[in-house]
Short mmCIF file of C-alpha atoms and ligand atoms in Angstrom, two decimals:
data_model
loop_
_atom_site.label_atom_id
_atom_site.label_comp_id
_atom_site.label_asym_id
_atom_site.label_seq_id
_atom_site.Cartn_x
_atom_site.Cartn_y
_atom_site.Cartn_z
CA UNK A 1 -120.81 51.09 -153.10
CA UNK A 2 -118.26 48.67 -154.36
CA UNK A 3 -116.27 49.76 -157.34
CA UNK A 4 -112.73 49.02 -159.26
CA UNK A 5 -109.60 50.32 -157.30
CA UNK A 6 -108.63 52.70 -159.97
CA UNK A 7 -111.84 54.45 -160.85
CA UNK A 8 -112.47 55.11 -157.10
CA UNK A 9 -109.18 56.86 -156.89
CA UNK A 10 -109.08 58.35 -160.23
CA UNK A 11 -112.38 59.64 -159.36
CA UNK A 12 -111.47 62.02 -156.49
CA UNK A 13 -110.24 64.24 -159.41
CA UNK A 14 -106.01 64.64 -158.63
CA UNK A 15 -104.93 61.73 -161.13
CA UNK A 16 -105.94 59.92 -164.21
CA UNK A 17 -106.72 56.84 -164.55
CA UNK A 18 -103.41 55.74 -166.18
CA UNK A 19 -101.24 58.11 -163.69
CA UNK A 20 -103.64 55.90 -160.79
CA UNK A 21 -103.30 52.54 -162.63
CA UNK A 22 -99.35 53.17 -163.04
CA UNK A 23 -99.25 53.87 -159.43
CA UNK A 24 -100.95 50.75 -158.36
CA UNK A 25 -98.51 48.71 -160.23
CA UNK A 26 -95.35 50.52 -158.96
CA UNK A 27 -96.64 49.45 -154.98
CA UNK A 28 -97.83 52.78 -153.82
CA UNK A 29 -101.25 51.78 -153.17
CA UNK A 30 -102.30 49.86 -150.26
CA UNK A 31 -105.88 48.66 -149.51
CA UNK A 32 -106.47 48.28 -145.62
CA UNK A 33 -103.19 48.00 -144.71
CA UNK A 34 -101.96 46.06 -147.84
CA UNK A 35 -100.13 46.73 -151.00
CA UNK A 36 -102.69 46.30 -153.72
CA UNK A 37 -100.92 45.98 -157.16
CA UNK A 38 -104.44 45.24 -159.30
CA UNK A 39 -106.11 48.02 -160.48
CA UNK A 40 -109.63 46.10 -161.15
CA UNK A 41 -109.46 44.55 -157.39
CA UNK A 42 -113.06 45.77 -156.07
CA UNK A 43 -113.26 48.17 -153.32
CA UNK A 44 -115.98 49.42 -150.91
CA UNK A 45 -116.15 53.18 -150.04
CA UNK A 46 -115.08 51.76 -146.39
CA UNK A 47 -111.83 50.48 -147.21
CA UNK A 48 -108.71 52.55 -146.08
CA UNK A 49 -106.52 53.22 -148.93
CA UNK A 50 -103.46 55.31 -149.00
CA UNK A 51 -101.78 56.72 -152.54
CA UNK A 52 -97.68 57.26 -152.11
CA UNK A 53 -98.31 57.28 -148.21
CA UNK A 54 -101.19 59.72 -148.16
CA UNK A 55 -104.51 58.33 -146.91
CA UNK A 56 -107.37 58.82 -149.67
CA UNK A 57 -110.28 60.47 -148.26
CA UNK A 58 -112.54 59.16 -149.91
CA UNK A 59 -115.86 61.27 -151.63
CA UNK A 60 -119.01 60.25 -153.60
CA UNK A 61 -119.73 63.12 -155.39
CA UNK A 62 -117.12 66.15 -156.41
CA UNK A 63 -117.56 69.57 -155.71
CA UNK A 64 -115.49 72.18 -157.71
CA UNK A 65 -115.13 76.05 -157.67
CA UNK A 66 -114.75 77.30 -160.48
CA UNK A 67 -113.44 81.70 -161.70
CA UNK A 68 -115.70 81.76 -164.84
CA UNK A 69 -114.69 83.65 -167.60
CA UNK A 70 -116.63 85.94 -169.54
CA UNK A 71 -118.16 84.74 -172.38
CA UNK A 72 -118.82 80.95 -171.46
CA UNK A 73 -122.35 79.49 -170.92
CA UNK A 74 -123.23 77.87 -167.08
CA UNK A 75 -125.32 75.32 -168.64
CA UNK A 76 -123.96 71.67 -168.54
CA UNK A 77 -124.13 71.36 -172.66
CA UNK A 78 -124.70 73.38 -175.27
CA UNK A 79 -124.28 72.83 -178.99
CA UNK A 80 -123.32 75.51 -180.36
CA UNK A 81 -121.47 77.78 -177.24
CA UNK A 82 -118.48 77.09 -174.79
CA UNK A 83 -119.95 76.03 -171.44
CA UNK A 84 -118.09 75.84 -167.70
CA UNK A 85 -118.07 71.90 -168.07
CA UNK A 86 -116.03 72.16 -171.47
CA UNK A 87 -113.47 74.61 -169.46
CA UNK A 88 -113.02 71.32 -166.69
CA UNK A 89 -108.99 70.19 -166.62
CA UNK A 90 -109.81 66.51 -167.60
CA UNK A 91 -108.54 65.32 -164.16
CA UNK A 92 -112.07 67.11 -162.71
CA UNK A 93 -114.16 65.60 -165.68
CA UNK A 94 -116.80 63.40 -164.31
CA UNK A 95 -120.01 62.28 -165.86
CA UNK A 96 -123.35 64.09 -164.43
CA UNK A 97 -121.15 67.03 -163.54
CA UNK A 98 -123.50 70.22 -163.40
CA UNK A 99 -123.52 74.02 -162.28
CA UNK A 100 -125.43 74.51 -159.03
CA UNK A 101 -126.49 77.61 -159.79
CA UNK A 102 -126.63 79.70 -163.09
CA UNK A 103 -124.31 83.10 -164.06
CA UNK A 104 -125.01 85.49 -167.03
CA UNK A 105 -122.67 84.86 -170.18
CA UNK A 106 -121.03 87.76 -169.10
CA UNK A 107 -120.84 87.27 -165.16
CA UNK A 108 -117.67 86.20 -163.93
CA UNK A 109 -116.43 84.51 -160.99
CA UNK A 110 -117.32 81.87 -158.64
CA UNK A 111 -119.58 78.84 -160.05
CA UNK A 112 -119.95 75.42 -158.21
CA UNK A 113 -119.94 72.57 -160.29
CA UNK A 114 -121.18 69.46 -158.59
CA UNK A 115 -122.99 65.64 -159.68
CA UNK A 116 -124.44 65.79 -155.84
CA UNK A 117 -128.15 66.53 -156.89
CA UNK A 118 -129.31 66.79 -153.32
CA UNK A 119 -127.07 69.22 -152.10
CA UNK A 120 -127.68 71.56 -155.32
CA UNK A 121 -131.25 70.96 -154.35
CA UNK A 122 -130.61 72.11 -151.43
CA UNK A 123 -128.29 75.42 -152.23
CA UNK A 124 -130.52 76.44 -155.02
CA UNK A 125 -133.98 75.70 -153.25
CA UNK A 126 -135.92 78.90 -153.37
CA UNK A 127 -135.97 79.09 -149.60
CA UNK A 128 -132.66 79.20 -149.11
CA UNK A 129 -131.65 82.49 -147.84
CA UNK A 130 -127.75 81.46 -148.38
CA UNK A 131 -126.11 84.84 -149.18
CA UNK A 132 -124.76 84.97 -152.70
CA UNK A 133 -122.31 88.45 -152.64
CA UNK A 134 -120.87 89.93 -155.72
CA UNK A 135 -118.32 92.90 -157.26
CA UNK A 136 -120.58 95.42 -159.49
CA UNK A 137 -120.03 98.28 -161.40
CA UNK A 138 -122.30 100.27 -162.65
CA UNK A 139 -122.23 103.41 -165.04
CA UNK A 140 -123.68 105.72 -162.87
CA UNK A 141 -123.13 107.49 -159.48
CA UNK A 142 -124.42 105.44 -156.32
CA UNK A 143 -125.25 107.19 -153.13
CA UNK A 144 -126.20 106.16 -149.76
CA UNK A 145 -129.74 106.41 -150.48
CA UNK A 146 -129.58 103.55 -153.34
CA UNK A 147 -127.98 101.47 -149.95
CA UNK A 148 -130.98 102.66 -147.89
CA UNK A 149 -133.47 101.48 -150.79
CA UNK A 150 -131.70 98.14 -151.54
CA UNK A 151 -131.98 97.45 -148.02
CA UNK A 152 -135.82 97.70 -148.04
CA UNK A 153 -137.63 95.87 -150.96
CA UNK A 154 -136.62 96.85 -154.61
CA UNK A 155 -139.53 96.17 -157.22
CA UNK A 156 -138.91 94.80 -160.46
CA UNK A 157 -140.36 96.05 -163.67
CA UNK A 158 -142.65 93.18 -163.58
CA UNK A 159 -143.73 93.45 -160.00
CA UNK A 160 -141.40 91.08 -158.88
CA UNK A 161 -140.72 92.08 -155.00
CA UNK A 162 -137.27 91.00 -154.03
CA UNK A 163 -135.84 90.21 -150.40
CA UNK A 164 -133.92 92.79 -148.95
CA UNK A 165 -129.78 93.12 -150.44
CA UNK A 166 -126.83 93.81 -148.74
CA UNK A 167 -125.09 97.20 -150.93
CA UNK A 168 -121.79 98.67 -150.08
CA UNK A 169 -120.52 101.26 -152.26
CA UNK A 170 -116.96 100.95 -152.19
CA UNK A 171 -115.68 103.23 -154.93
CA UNK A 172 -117.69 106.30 -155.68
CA UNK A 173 -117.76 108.56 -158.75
CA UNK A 174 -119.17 108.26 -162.69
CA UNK A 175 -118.50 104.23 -162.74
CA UNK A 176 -118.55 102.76 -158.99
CA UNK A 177 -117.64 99.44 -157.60
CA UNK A 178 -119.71 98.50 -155.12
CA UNK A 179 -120.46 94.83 -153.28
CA UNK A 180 -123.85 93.76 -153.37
CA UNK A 181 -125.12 90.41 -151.33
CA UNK A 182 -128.70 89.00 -152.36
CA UNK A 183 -130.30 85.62 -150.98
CA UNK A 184 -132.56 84.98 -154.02
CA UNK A 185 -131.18 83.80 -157.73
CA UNK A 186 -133.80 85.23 -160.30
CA UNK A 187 -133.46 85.48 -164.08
CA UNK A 188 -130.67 88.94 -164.71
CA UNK A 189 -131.56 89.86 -160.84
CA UNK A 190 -129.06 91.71 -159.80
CA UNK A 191 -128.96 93.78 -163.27
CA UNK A 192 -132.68 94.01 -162.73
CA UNK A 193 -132.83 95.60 -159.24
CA UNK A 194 -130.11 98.04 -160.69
CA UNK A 195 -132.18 98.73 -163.52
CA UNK A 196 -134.73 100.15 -161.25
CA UNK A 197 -133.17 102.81 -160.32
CA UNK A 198 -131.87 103.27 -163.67
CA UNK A 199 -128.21 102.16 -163.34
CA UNK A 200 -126.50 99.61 -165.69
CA UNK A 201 -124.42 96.63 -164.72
CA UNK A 202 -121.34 97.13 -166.55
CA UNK A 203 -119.51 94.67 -164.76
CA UNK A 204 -120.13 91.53 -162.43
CA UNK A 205 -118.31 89.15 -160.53
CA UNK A 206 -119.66 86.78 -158.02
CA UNK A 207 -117.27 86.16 -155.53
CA UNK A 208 -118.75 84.18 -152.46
CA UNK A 209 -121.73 81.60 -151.75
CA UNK A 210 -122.39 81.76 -147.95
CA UNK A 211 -119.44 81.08 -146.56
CA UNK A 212 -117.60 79.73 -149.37
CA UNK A 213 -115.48 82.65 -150.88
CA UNK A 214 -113.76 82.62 -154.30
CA UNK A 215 -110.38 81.30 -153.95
CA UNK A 216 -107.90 84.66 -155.22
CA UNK A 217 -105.24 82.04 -156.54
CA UNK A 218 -107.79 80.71 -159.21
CA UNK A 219 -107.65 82.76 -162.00
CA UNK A 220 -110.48 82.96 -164.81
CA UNK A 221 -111.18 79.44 -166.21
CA UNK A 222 -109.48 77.51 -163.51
CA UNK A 223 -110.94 75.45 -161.67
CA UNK A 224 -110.04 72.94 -158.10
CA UNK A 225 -111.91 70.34 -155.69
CA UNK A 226 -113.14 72.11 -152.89
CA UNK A 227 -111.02 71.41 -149.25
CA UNK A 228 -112.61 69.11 -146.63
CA UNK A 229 -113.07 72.60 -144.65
CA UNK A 230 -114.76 74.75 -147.30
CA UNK A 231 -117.47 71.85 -148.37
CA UNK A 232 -118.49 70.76 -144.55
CA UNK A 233 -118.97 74.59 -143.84
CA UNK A 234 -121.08 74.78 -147.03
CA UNK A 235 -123.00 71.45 -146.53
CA UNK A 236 -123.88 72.63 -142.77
CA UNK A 237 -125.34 75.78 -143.85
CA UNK A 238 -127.09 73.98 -146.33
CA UNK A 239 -128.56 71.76 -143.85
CA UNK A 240 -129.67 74.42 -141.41
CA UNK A 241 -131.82 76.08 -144.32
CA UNK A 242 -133.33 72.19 -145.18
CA UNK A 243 -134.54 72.01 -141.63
CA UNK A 244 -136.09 75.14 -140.77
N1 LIG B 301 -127.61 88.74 -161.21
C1 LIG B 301 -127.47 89.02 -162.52
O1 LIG B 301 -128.06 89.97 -163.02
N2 LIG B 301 -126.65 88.25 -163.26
C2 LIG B 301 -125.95 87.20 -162.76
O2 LIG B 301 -125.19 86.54 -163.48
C3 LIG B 301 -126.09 86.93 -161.39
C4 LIG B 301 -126.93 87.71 -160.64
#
């Protein structure tokens, strides 16, 4: 894809356009091995550029992690509400932007925010048994029996049979903490499959998707790109679910 020398760089989501076209103009932009000083020179993905001496590695579509907050919608727009696109810094603001992946209002923690259709396709597909894990607490006890039972197949109120989850109590008493891992995504599941056996969700954080865990240094509403490391060990275990 061929596209202006600023917007490619701008794109990748650490500068804005004007700190990118000021930088082009200063010298500190070089496009294969030359010092490129015009912003609307046209670039293919191929070419080697390199911002202040660091080589730009170059990617198509962003993918962000996100701590939601309480409170905020993980819809793309909404009219009325805040959403997890309208918490973006504007540097990570780039049209077709979208959650991969929905939380409750009131869930908090890790979202992925992507404009990669496929590989949301992919994540979210309902074959995908990617491992989504999560902080509860609940306002009633837990025992090793609710592990047992989670571990078998919990039935919804509507006769909804779920895949087997993943529960570790790791706080006992009247309100425990426990981590819970599930492979499926339904509507409220994980309050649901609690509800069963008559527990409430009073609390919920999701803090990992497969092997992407929720950075600790983001706090709630902040959001970064994702490393080179942390999206090609997502992408491959999205690939081995596509082929199976
Ligand atoms: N399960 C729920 O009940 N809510 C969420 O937000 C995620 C999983």
């Amino acid at each position: 894809m061929v596209q202006r020398l600023d917007k490619m760089i701008a794109s990748q989501g650490t500068l804005s356009r004007s700190e990118t076209v000021r930088l082009i103009r200063s010298g500190q932009v070089t496009v294969d091995g030359v010092v490129c000083r015009d912003a609307a020179r046209k670039v293919e993905e191929t070419c080697t550029v390199t911002v202040a001496g660091e080589a730009l590695c170059y990617r198509r579509f962003s993918y962000i992690m996100m701590n939601k907050p309480s409170g905020i919608l993980c819809v793309s727009r909404d009219p009325r509400a805040k959403t997890v696109l309208d918490l973006l810094p504007p540097a990570l603001q780039r049209k077709g932007l979208f959650p991969a992946g929905r939380l409750d209002k009131d869930t908090v923690g890790l979202v992925l925010l992507t404009d990669d259709g496929e590989f949301a396709h992919r994540l979210l597909a309902p074959k995908s048994d990617i491992m989504k894990r999560y902080l509860v607490r609940l306002d009633g006890p837990l025992t090793e029996e609710h592990v047992r039972l989670f571990a078998g197949e919990i039935v919804l109120a509507d006769g909804t049979r779920c895949r087997p989850a993943e529960l570790r109590i790791l706080e006992y008493g009247e309100q425990p903490l426990a981590e819970i891992g599930i492979t499926e995504g339904r509507y409220h599941q994980i309050k649901r499959m609690f509800g069963t056996v008559d527990r409430g969700v009073v609390w919920l954080k999701r803090i990992a998707i497969g092997p992407l865990a929720l950075d600790p240094l983001l706090s709630e509403g902040e959001a970064r790109l994702l490393t080179e490391k942390e999206l090609s060990n997502l992408t491959n275990s999205t690939l081995f679910v596509q082929h199976r």
